[in-house]
């Protein structure tokens, strides 16, 4: 269930300075600059983009004698929305570390920085019944119905996804349950509802690197309404529609081989 919270957003006068805000009722503070978004607890980072560079570089540490001269890689994090303790971002990974093919992945991620990596679930916040109803109404989803009878009868997201086919688009609906739970971002408010973006992955390796974004409208739970409305006004946090106005950061890492790495 969603826990009610209040956030205080403070803008520093200097254009190059950080934007900071504290999630009331917790000991978590956010700090955002043009180069990073960090969540802090008692001065210690519990969430951040720049601090992930070391883990990214560790991917390219070869075994003894391994030829890495053709390896390369990139990773990026694009901030999409911040609502209370929830940070939503697009993560992109691509490169080559040997084998028959390069790799490429792109998805949305929502994190509750006060909890673990997988503690956020859209189905727990809005209720599965409402999410199923909204997905059934989406034109892109309906274009991929494979079994009309199962689609109409579906009362869970899992059952609904099982009634869909990848189609020529190569949409990975069959792997989409986790995407509906966590690969989301909050875009805007409309007629008393919140527009949520869900990023589905690809169905097969031949379509690697693609993502497919579905937009749905969901009724706003009473406990979430104050935070969403303040984020909509950019008083506390921000929604996806305003990422450029708040200068939300995109953080990127790159690794390229050098001739010295060839055994």
GROMACS .gro file of C-alpha atoms in nm:
model
  263
    1UNK     CA    1   0.000   0.000   0.000
    2UNK     CA    2   0.113   0.356  -0.062
    3UNK     CA    3   0.221   0.553   0.244
    4UNK     CA    4   0.129   0.920   0.257
    5UNK     CA    5   0.421   1.164   0.269
    6UNK     CA    6   0.504   1.533   0.230
    7UNK     CA    7   0.809   1.660   0.043
    8UNK     CA    8   0.980   1.998   0.070
    9UNK     CA    9   1.147   2.122  -0.251
   10UNK     CA   10   1.415   2.391  -0.225
   11UNK     CA   11   1.575   2.559  -0.528
   12UNK     CA   12   1.911   2.723  -0.475
   13UNK     CA   13   1.955   3.070  -0.622
   14UNK     CA   14   2.266   2.986  -0.824
   15UNK     CA   15   2.171   2.831  -1.160
   16UNK     CA   16   2.457   2.581  -1.136
   17UNK     CA   17   2.373   2.485  -0.777
   18UNK     CA   18   2.190   2.170  -0.670
   19UNK     CA   19   1.818   2.133  -0.626
   20UNK     CA   20   1.746   1.963  -0.294
   21UNK     CA   21   1.434   1.834  -0.125
   22UNK     CA   22   1.361   1.619   0.179
   23UNK     CA   23   1.098   1.347   0.199
   24UNK     CA   24   0.914   1.445   0.518
   25UNK     CA   25   0.859   1.170   0.768
   26UNK     CA   26   1.183   1.003   0.663
   27UNK     CA   27   1.553   1.080   0.691
   28UNK     CA   28   1.597   1.080   0.311
   29UNK     CA   29   1.705   1.388   0.115
   30UNK     CA   30   1.738   1.420  -0.263
   31UNK     CA   31   2.006   1.624  -0.432
   32UNK     CA   32   1.985   1.689  -0.808
   33UNK     CA   33   2.235   1.864  -1.035
   34UNK     CA   34   2.283   1.864  -1.411
   35UNK     CA   35   2.524   1.572  -1.365
   36UNK     CA   36   2.362   1.349  -1.103
   37UNK     CA   37   2.059   1.262  -0.893
   38UNK     CA   38   2.133   1.132  -0.545
   39UNK     CA   39   1.932   1.010  -0.250
   40UNK     CA   40   2.100   1.062   0.088
   41UNK     CA   41   2.033   0.924   0.434
   42UNK     CA   42   2.224   1.093   0.716
   43UNK     CA   43   2.468   1.223   0.460
   44UNK     CA   44   2.533   0.880   0.310
   45UNK     CA   45   2.427   0.803  -0.046
   46UNK     CA   46   2.157   0.537  -0.080
   47UNK     CA   47   2.077   0.613  -0.445
   48UNK     CA   48   2.276   0.774  -0.724
   49UNK     CA   49   2.379   0.750  -1.088
   50UNK     CA   50   2.742   0.862  -1.093
   51UNK     CA   51   2.834   0.610  -0.823
   52UNK     CA   52   2.738   0.326  -1.061
   53UNK     CA   53   3.040   0.385  -1.283
   54UNK     CA   54   3.261   0.140  -1.096
   55UNK     CA   55   3.010  -0.142  -1.139
   56UNK     CA   56   2.981  -0.060  -1.510
   57UNK     CA   57   3.359  -0.070  -1.561
   58UNK     CA   58   3.383  -0.404  -1.379
   59UNK     CA   59   3.195  -0.565  -1.669
   60UNK     CA   60   3.502  -0.514  -1.886
   61UNK     CA   61   3.764  -0.669  -1.659
   62UNK     CA   62   3.895  -0.962  -1.867
   63UNK     CA   63   4.021  -1.295  -1.750
   64UNK     CA   64   4.394  -1.350  -1.780
   65UNK     CA   65   4.502  -1.359  -2.144
   66UNK     CA   66   4.157  -1.268  -2.276
   67UNK     CA   67   4.149  -1.050  -2.588
   68UNK     CA   68   3.934  -0.742  -2.525
   69UNK     CA   69   4.051  -0.541  -2.826
   70UNK     CA   70   3.707  -0.558  -2.989
   71UNK     CA   71   3.507  -0.495  -2.674
   72UNK     CA   72   3.308  -0.180  -2.611
   73UNK     CA   73   3.018  -0.069  -2.396
   74UNK     CA   74   2.790   0.214  -2.292
   75UNK     CA   75   2.545   0.268  -2.010
   76UNK     CA   76   2.314   0.561  -1.948
   77UNK     CA   77   2.051   0.671  -1.698
   78UNK     CA   78   1.795   0.933  -1.802
   79UNK     CA   79   1.585   1.075  -1.519
   80UNK     CA   80   1.212   1.065  -1.601
   81UNK     CA   81   1.015   1.159  -1.288
   82UNK     CA   82   1.045   1.196  -0.912
   83UNK     CA   83   0.734   1.162  -0.696
   84UNK     CA   84   0.800   1.144  -0.323
   85UNK     CA   85   1.056   0.865  -0.268
   86UNK     CA   86   0.996   0.719  -0.616
   87UNK     CA   87   1.261   0.784  -0.880
   88UNK     CA   88   1.181   0.675  -1.237
   89UNK     CA   89   1.449   0.663  -1.505
   90UNK     CA   90   1.531   0.509  -1.841
   91UNK     CA   91   1.830   0.275  -1.833
   92UNK     CA   92   2.014   0.187  -2.154
   93UNK     CA   93   2.293  -0.070  -2.185
   94UNK     CA   94   2.479  -0.173  -2.498
   95UNK     CA   95   2.809  -0.311  -2.613
   96UNK     CA   96   3.011  -0.618  -2.697
   97UNK     CA   97   3.208  -0.844  -2.461
   98UNK     CA   98   3.267  -1.142  -2.685
   99UNK     CA   99   3.042  -1.411  -2.826
  100UNK     CA  100   2.828  -1.415  -3.137
  101UNK     CA  101   2.635  -1.093  -3.083
  102UNK     CA  102   2.654  -0.756  -2.909
  103UNK     CA  103   2.404  -0.677  -2.635
  104UNK     CA  104   2.151  -0.393  -2.615
  105UNK     CA  105   1.882  -0.326  -2.356
  106UNK     CA  106   1.662  -0.026  -2.286
  107UNK     CA  107   1.392  -0.002  -2.020
  108UNK     CA  108   1.227   0.214  -1.755
  109UNK     CA  109   1.293   0.158  -1.385
  110UNK     CA  110   1.110   0.292  -1.079
  111UNK     CA  111   1.283   0.276  -0.742
  112UNK     CA  112   1.155   0.359  -0.397
  113UNK     CA  113   1.484   0.486  -0.257
  114UNK     CA  114   1.367   0.426   0.100
  115UNK     CA  115   1.339   0.053   0.025
  116UNK     CA  116   1.504  -0.219  -0.180
  117UNK     CA  117   1.544  -0.236  -0.557
  118UNK     CA  118   1.226  -0.438  -0.618
  119UNK     CA  119   0.999  -0.300  -0.346
  120UNK     CA  120   0.798  -0.077  -0.582
  121UNK     CA  121   0.505  -0.231  -0.765
  122UNK     CA  122   0.250  -0.040  -0.970
  123UNK     CA  123  -0.002  -0.315  -0.896
  124UNK     CA  124   0.022  -0.253  -0.521
  125UNK     CA  125  -0.007   0.126  -0.554
  126UNK     CA  126  -0.303   0.146  -0.792
  127UNK     CA  127  -0.458  -0.198  -0.765
  128UNK     CA  128  -0.439  -0.470  -1.027
  129UNK     CA  129  -0.803  -0.434  -1.129
  130UNK     CA  130  -0.751  -0.072  -1.237
  131UNK     CA  131  -0.427  -0.153  -1.422
  132UNK     CA  132  -0.593  -0.438  -1.614
  133UNK     CA  133  -0.885  -0.213  -1.709
  134UNK     CA  134  -0.650   0.059  -1.835
  135UNK     CA  135  -0.436  -0.184  -2.037
  136UNK     CA  136  -0.745  -0.334  -2.200
  137UNK     CA  137  -0.849   0.014  -2.314
  138UNK     CA  138  -0.514   0.094  -2.479
  139UNK     CA  139  -0.516   0.086  -2.861
  140UNK     CA  140  -0.157  -0.042  -2.890
  141UNK     CA  141  -0.230  -0.330  -2.652
  142UNK     CA  142  -0.552  -0.418  -2.833
  143UNK     CA  143  -0.365  -0.433  -3.164
  144UNK     CA  144  -0.171  -0.730  -3.025
  145UNK     CA  145  -0.463  -0.945  -2.903
  146UNK     CA  146  -0.396  -1.308  -2.990
  147UNK     CA  147  -0.689  -1.469  -2.811
  148UNK     CA  148  -0.994  -1.242  -2.788
  149UNK     CA  149  -1.181  -1.467  -2.543
  150UNK     CA  150  -0.888  -1.487  -2.301
  151UNK     CA  151  -0.829  -1.112  -2.336
  152UNK     CA  152  -1.188  -1.026  -2.241
  153UNK     CA  153  -1.193  -1.273  -1.951
  154UNK     CA  154  -0.853  -1.173  -1.806
  155UNK     CA  155  -0.877  -1.030  -1.455
  156UNK     CA  156  -0.503  -1.025  -1.380
  157UNK     CA  157  -0.215  -0.861  -1.563
  158UNK     CA  158  -0.047  -1.199  -1.608
  159UNK     CA  159  -0.356  -1.348  -1.774
  160UNK     CA  160  -0.396  -1.039  -1.991
  161UNK     CA  161  -0.037  -1.055  -2.115
  162UNK     CA  162  -0.080  -1.424  -2.199
  163UNK     CA  163  -0.358  -1.330  -2.440
  164UNK     CA  164  -0.128  -1.098  -2.638
  165UNK     CA  165   0.117  -1.175  -2.919
  166UNK     CA  166   0.443  -1.007  -3.012
  167UNK     CA  167   0.327  -0.923  -3.363
  168UNK     CA  168   0.549  -0.762  -3.625
  169UNK     CA  169   0.650  -0.504  -3.364
  170UNK     CA  170   0.829  -0.779  -3.167
  171UNK     CA  171   0.683  -0.662  -2.834
  172UNK     CA  172   0.784  -0.876  -2.538
  173UNK     CA  173   0.444  -0.898  -2.372
  174UNK     CA  174   0.513  -1.254  -2.256
  175UNK     CA  175   0.794  -1.119  -2.037
  176UNK     CA  176   0.598  -0.810  -1.938
  177UNK     CA  177   0.467  -0.876  -1.585
  178UNK     CA  178   0.774  -0.726  -1.421
  179UNK     CA  179   0.760  -0.435  -1.669
  180UNK     CA  180   0.406  -0.351  -1.559
  181UNK     CA  181   0.517  -0.361  -1.196
  182UNK     CA  182   0.840  -0.163  -1.216
  183UNK     CA  183   0.927  -0.038  -1.569
  184UNK     CA  184   0.713   0.273  -1.534
  185UNK     CA  185   0.725   0.652  -1.510
  186UNK     CA  186   0.467   0.918  -1.420
  187UNK     CA  187   0.402   1.151  -1.714
  188UNK     CA  188   0.121   1.401  -1.640
  189UNK     CA  189  -0.217   1.450  -1.474
  190UNK     CA  190  -0.533   1.441  -1.683
  191UNK     CA  191  -0.899   1.468  -1.580
  192UNK     CA  192  -0.832   1.355  -1.225
  193UNK     CA  193  -0.610   1.066  -1.331
  194UNK     CA  194  -0.237   1.015  -1.369
  195UNK     CA  195  -0.082   0.918  -1.703
  196UNK     CA  196   0.161   0.632  -1.650
  197UNK     CA  197   0.414   0.515  -1.907
  198UNK     CA  198   0.505   0.143  -1.913
  199UNK     CA  199   0.809   0.026  -2.109
  200UNK     CA  200   0.787  -0.328  -2.248
  201UNK     CA  201   1.096  -0.501  -2.380
  202UNK     CA  202   1.150  -0.704  -2.697
  203UNK     CA  203   1.027  -1.057  -2.766
  204UNK     CA  204   1.334  -1.211  -2.932
  205UNK     CA  205   1.708  -1.149  -2.967
  206UNK     CA  206   1.670  -1.032  -3.325
  207UNK     CA  207   1.486  -0.728  -3.185
  208UNK     CA  208   1.737  -0.653  -2.910
  209UNK     CA  209   1.765  -0.297  -2.792
  210UNK     CA  210   1.405  -0.203  -2.861
  211UNK     CA  211   1.147  -0.088  -2.610
  212UNK     CA  212   0.776  -0.023  -2.651
  213UNK     CA  213   0.610   0.241  -2.434
  214UNK     CA  214   0.240   0.207  -2.351
  215UNK     CA  215   0.056   0.500  -2.193
  216UNK     CA  216  -0.238   0.439  -1.959
  217UNK     CA  217  -0.454   0.658  -1.733
  218UNK     CA  218  -0.509   0.542  -1.375
  219UNK     CA  219  -0.734   0.680  -1.099
  220UNK     CA  220  -0.519   0.848  -0.835
  221UNK     CA  221  -0.533   0.691  -0.486
  222UNK     CA  222  -0.621   0.956  -0.222
  223UNK     CA  223  -0.290   0.906  -0.039
  224UNK     CA  224  -0.093   0.972  -0.357
  225UNK     CA  225  -0.288   1.273  -0.485
  226UNK     CA  226  -0.109   1.550  -0.286
  227UNK     CA  227   0.236   1.432  -0.394
  228UNK     CA  228   0.136   1.396  -0.759
  229UNK     CA  229  -0.030   1.738  -0.769
  230UNK     CA  230   0.275   1.905  -0.616
  231UNK     CA  231   0.503   1.720  -0.857
  232UNK     CA  232   0.276   1.836  -1.140
  233UNK     CA  233   0.331   2.196  -1.027
  234UNK     CA  234   0.704   2.128  -0.983
  235UNK     CA  235   0.678   2.238  -0.623
  236UNK     CA  236   0.788   1.899  -0.490
  237UNK     CA  237   0.947   1.667  -0.743
  238UNK     CA  238   0.843   1.666  -1.108
  239UNK     CA  239   0.665   1.459  -1.370
  240UNK     CA  240   0.797   1.324  -1.697
  241UNK     CA  241   0.642   1.608  -1.898
  242UNK     CA  242   0.873   1.856  -1.724
  243UNK     CA  243   1.213   1.683  -1.731
  244UNK     CA  244   1.355   1.951  -1.961
  245UNK     CA  245   1.220   2.239  -1.755
  246UNK     CA  246   1.380   2.111  -1.435
  247UNK     CA  247   1.698   2.011  -1.622
  248UNK     CA  248   1.680   1.655  -1.495
  249UNK     CA  249   2.012   1.479  -1.552
  250UNK     CA  250   2.115   1.208  -1.794
  251UNK     CA  251   2.429   1.024  -1.683
  252UNK     CA  252   2.633   0.818  -1.932
  253UNK     CA  253   2.937   0.590  -1.910
  254UNK     CA  254   3.148   0.460  -2.199
  255UNK     CA  255   3.420   0.195  -2.224
  256UNK     CA  256   3.638   0.146  -2.531
  257UNK     CA  257   3.921  -0.099  -2.583
  258UNK     CA  258   4.277   0.014  -2.649
  259UNK     CA  259   4.558  -0.164  -2.825
  260UNK     CA  260   4.726  -0.211  -2.486
  261UNK     CA  261   4.446  -0.446  -2.383
  262UNK     CA  262   4.521  -0.692  -2.663
  263UNK     CA  263   4.736  -0.982  -2.531
   0.00000   0.00000   0.00000
